[in-house]
Every structure is written in C-alpha cells, then in structure tokens.
PDB file of C-alpha atoms in Angstrom:
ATOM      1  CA  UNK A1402      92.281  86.447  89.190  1.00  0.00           C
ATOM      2  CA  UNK A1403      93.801  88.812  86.848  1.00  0.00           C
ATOM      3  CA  UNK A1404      96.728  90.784  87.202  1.00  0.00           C
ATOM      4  CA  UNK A1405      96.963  94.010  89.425  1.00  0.00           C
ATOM      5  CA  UNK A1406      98.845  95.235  86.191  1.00  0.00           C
ATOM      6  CA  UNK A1407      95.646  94.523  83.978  1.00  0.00           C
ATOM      7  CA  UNK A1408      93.597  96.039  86.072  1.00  0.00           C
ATOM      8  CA  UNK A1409      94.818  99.041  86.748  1.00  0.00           C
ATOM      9  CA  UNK A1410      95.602  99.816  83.007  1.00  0.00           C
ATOM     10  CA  UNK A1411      91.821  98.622  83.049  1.00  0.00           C
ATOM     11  CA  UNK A1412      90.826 101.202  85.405  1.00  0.00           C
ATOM     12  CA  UNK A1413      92.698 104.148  83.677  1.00  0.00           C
ATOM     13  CA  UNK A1414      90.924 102.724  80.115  1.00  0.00           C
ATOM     14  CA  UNK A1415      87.211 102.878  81.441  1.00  0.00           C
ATOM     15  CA  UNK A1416      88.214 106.543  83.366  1.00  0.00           C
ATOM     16  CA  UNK A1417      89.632 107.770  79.694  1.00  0.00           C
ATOM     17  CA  UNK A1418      86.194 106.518  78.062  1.00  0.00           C
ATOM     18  CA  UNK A1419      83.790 107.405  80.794  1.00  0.00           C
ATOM     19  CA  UNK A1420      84.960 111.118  81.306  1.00  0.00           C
ATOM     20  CA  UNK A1421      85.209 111.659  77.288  1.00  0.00           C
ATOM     21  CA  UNK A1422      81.638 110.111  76.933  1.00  0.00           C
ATOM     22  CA  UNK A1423      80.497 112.058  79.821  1.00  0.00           C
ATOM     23  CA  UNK A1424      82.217 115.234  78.261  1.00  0.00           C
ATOM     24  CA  UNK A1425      81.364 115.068  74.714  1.00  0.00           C
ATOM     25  CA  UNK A1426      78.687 112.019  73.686  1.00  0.00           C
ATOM     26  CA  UNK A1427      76.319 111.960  76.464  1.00  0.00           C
ATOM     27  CA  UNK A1428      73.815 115.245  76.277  1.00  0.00           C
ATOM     28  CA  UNK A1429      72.110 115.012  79.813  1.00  0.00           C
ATOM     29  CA  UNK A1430      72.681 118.829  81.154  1.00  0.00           C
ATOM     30  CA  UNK A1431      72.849 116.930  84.642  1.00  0.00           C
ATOM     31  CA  UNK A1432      76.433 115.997  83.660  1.00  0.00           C
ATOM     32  CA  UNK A1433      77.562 118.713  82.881  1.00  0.00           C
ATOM     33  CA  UNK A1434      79.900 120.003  85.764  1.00  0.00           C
ATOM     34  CA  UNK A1435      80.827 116.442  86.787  1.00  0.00           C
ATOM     35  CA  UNK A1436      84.413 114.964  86.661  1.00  0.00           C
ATOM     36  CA  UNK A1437      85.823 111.368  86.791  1.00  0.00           C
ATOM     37  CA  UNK A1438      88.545 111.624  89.533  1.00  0.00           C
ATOM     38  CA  UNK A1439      89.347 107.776  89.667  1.00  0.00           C
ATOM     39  CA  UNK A1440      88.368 104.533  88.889  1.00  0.00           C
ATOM     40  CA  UNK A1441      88.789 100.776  90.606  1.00  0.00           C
ATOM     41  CA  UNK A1442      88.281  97.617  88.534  1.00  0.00           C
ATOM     42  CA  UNK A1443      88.060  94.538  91.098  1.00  0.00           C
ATOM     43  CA  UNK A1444      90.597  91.690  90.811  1.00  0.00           C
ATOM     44  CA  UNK A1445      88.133  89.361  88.258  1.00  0.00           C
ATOM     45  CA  UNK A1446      87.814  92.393  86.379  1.00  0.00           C
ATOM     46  CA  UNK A1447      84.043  91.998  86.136  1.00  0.00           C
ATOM     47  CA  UNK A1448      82.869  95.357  88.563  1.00  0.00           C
ATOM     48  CA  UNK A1449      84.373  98.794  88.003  1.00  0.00           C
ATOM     49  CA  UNK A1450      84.256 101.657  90.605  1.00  0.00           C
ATOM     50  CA  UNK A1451      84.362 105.180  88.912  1.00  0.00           C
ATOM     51  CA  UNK A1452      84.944 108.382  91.703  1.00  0.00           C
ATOM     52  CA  UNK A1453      83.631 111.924  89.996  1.00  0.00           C
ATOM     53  CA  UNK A1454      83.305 115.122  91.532  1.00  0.00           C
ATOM     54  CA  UNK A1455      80.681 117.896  90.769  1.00  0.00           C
ATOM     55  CA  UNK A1456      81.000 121.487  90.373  1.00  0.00           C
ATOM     56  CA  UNK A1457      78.514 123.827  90.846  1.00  0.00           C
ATOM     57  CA  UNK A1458      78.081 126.140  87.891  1.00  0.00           C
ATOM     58  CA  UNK A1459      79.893 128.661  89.608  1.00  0.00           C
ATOM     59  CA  UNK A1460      82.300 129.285  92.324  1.00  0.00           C
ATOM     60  CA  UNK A1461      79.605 130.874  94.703  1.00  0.00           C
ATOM     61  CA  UNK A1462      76.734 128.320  93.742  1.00  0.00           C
ATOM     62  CA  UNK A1463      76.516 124.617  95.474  1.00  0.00           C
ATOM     63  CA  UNK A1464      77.188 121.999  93.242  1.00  0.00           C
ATOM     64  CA  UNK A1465      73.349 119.504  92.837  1.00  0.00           C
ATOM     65  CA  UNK A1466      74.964 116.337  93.433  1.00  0.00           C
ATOM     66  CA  UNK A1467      71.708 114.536  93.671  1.00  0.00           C
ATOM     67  CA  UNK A1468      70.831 115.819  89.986  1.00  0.00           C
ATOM     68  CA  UNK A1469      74.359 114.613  89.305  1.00  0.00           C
ATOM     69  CA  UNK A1470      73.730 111.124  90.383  1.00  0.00           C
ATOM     70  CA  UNK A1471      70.822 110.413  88.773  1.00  0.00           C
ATOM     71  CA  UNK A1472      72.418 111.471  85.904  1.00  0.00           C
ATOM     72  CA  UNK A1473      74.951 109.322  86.005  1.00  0.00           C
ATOM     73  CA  UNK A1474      72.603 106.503  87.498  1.00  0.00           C
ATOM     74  CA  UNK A1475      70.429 106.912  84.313  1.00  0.00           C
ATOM     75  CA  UNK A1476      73.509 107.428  81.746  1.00  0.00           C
ATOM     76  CA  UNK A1477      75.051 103.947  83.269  1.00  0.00           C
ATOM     77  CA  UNK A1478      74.233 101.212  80.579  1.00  0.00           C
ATOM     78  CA  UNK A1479      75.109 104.108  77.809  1.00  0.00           C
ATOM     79  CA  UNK A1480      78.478 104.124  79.719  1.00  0.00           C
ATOM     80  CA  UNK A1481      78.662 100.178  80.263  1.00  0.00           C
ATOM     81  CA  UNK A1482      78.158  99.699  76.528  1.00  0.00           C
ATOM     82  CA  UNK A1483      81.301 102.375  75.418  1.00  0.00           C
ATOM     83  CA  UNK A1484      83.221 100.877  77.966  1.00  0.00           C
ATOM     84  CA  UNK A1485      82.760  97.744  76.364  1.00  0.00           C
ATOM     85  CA  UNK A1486      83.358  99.034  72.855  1.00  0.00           C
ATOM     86  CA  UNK A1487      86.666 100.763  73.884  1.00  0.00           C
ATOM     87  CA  UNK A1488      88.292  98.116  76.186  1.00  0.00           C
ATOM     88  CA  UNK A1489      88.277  95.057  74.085  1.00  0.00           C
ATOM     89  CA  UNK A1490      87.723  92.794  77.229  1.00  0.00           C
ATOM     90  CA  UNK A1491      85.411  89.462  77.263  1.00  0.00           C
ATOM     91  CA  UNK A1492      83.114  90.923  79.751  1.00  0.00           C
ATOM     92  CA  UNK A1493      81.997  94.217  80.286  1.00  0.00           C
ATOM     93  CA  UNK A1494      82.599  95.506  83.617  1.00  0.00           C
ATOM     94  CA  UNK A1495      79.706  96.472  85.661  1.00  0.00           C
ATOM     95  CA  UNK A1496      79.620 100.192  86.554  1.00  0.00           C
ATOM     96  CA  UNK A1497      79.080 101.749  89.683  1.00  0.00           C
ATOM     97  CA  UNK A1498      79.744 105.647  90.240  1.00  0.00           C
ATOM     98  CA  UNK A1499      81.096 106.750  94.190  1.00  0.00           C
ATOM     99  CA  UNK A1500      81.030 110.522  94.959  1.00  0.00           C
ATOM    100  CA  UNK A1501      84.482 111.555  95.239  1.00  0.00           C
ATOM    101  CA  UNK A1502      84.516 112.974  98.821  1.00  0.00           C
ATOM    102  CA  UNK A1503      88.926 113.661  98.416  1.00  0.00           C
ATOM    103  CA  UNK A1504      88.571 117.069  97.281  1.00  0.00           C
ATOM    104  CA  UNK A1505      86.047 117.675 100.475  1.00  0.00           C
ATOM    105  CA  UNK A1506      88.660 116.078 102.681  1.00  0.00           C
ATOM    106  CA  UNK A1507      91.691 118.163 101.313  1.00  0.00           C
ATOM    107  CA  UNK A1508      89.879 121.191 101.884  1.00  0.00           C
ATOM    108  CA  UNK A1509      89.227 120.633 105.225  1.00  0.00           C
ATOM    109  CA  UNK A1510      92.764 119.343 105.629  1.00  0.00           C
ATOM    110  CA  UNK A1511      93.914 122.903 104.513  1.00  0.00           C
ATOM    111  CA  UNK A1512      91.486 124.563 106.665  1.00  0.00           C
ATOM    112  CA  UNK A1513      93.100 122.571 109.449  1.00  0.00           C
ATOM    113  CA  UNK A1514      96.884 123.433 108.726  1.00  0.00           C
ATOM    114  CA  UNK A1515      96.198 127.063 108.187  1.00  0.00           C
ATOM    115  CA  UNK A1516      94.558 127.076 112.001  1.00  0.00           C
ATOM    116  CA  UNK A1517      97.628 125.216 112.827  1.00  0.00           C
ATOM    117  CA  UNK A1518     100.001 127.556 111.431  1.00  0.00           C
ATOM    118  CA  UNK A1519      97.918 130.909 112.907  1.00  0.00           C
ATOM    119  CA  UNK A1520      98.393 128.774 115.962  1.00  0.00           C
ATOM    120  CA  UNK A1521     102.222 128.529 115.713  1.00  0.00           C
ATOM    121  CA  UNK A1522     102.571 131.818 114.820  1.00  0.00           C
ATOM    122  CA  UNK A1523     100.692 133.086 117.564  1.00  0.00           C
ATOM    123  CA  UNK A1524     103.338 130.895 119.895  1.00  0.00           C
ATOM    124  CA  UNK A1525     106.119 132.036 118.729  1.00  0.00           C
ATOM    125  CA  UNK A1526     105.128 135.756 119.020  1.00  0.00           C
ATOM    126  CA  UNK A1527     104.218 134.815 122.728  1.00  0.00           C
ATOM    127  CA  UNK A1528     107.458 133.191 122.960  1.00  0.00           C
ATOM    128  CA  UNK A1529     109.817 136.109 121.700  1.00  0.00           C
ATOM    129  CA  UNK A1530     108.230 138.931 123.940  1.00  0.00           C
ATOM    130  CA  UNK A1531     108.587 136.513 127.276  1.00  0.00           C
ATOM    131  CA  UNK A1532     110.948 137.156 129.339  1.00  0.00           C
ATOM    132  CA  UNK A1533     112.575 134.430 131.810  1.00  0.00           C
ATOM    133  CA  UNK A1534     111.175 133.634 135.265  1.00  0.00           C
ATOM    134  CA  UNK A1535     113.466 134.239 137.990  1.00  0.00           C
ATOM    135  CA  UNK A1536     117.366 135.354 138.168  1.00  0.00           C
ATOM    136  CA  UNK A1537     119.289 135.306 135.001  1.00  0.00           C
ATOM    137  CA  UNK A1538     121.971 133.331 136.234  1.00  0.00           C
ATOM    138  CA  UNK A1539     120.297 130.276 138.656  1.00  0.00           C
ATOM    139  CA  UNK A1540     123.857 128.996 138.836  1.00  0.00           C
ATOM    140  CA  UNK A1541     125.407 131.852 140.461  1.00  0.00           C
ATOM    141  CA  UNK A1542     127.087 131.047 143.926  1.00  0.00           C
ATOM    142  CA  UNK A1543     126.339 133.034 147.086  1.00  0.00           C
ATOM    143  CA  UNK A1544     129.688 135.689 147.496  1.00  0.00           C
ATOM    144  CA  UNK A1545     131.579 134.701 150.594  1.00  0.00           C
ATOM    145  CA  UNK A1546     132.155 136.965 153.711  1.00  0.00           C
ATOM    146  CA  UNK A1547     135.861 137.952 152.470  1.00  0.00           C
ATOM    147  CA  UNK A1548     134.288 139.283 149.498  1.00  0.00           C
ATOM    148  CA  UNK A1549     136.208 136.830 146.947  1.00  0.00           C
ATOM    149  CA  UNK A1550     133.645 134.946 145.173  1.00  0.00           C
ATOM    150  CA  UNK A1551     136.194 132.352 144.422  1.00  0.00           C
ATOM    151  CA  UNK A1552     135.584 128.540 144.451  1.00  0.00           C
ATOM    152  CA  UNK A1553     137.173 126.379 147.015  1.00  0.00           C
ATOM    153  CA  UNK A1554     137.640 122.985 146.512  1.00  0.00           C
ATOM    154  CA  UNK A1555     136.497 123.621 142.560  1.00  0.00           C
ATOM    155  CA  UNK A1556     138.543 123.981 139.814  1.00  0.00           C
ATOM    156  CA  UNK A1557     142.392 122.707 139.021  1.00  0.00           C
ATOM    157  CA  UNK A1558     144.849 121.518 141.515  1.00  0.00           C
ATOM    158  CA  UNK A1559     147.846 123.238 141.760  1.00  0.00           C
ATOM    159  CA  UNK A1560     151.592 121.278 140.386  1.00  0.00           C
ATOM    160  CA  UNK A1561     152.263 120.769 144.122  1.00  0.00           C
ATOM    161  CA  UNK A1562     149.333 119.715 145.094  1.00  0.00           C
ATOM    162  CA  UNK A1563     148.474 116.674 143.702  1.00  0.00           C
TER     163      UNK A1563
END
C-alpha cells in the first residue's frame, strides 16, 4: 500500500491534468461546461475517482448532465493515457468520473439556514411584542390587616435579639 501522502499528491496531479485536458485538448462540445471538483486515488494507487460538476450554458438553462457523462465516458482512455504521460507512475490509474452532487447539497443547505433564520426572526419579533402572563411581581406578599406590609420573622435580627 502506498502512502496516503502519495496519493493524495496523486489525486491533485490527475485533477491538474484531467481539468486542463478537459479545458483545452479534448474538443467534444459535451465538455464544455463541466468542472473537475475533486479527485480520489485508492490506497494501491491503481483506480482514480474524479468528481466534476456541470453547468448549464447559462444561469437560467439546466445543465445536460447525461450529455456530460457520456462525454466524459467516451473521452476516458484519452484522459487515462495523459494521466499517464503527466504522472510518471508505473501504472496508469484507472479512471472513473462521479457527479459531484456537493454543490447540490450546499445549496440546499443554504436554502435550509435562510428558512431557519426567517424562522428566528419571526420568534424574536413574537417574543419582543409579548407581554408577561399574570402579575408583574408573583413574589409580592399579601398586605397585612394593620396596613404595614412588613415581614415578620424575615429579614435581620436585631443586636439584642440574638
């Protein structure tokens, strides 16, 4: 098993040469709005996992993933072979190309905290118009038939007292 060192360093090699070959060398139009988010090589260094995303042409227009991986499904032993030019390594890893679904995620993530924070928002509004149930003071003690609401028994002794 190689080192988790190697491998990573690896993985950030055969991202470098995948996205330039994808950007500049291969000609496919399919490939055109994709990006290489990531990239796994396993432990024996012989099978490499590369994450893209795809954009849709524009911002209002859904990205054709399905164009996008058979693209890349096509452009594969193109890849394989630069990969195996530009790393210098015994054996070529074998590549395999994962829709990067962390974008999706993080979107819906932010979707989530901004209902969370309308949420808050909403309780602390709720919160500064309410007024308390009941008396103010729920402590206060009953006023005694003299009319001094003084407290017997409560409080200091006197010097002489004790």
């Amino acid at each position: 098993m190689a080192d988790p060192a190697r491998a990573q360093r690896l993985a950030k090699r055969i991202s470098s040469i995948v996205a330039t070959a994808i950007a500049k060398e291969i000609k496919d139009p399919r490939l055109a709005y994709i990006t290489v988010t990531d990239a796994k090589v396993t432990g024996d260094l012989h099978d490499a996992t590369i994450f893209y995303t795809v954009m849709g042409p524009s911002l209002d227009e859904e990205p054709d993933y399905a164009a996008a991986a058979a693209g890349l499904a096509k452009a594969t032993g193109i890849l394989r072979s630069k990969v195996g030019a530009g790393t210098g390594v015994r054996f070529t890893p074998t590549l395999s190309f994962v829709l990067d679904k962390v974008p999706d995620t993080a979107r819906d993530l932010e979707e989530l905290l901004e209902r969370a924070r309308q949420q808050d928002e909403e309780v602390a509004r709720l919160a500064r118009d309410a007024a308390p149930a009941g008396d103010p003071d729920p402590y206060r003690e009953p006023a005694r038939a003299d009319g001094d609401p003084g407290d017997e028994g409560a409080g200091t002794a006197g010097a002489g007292e004790r």
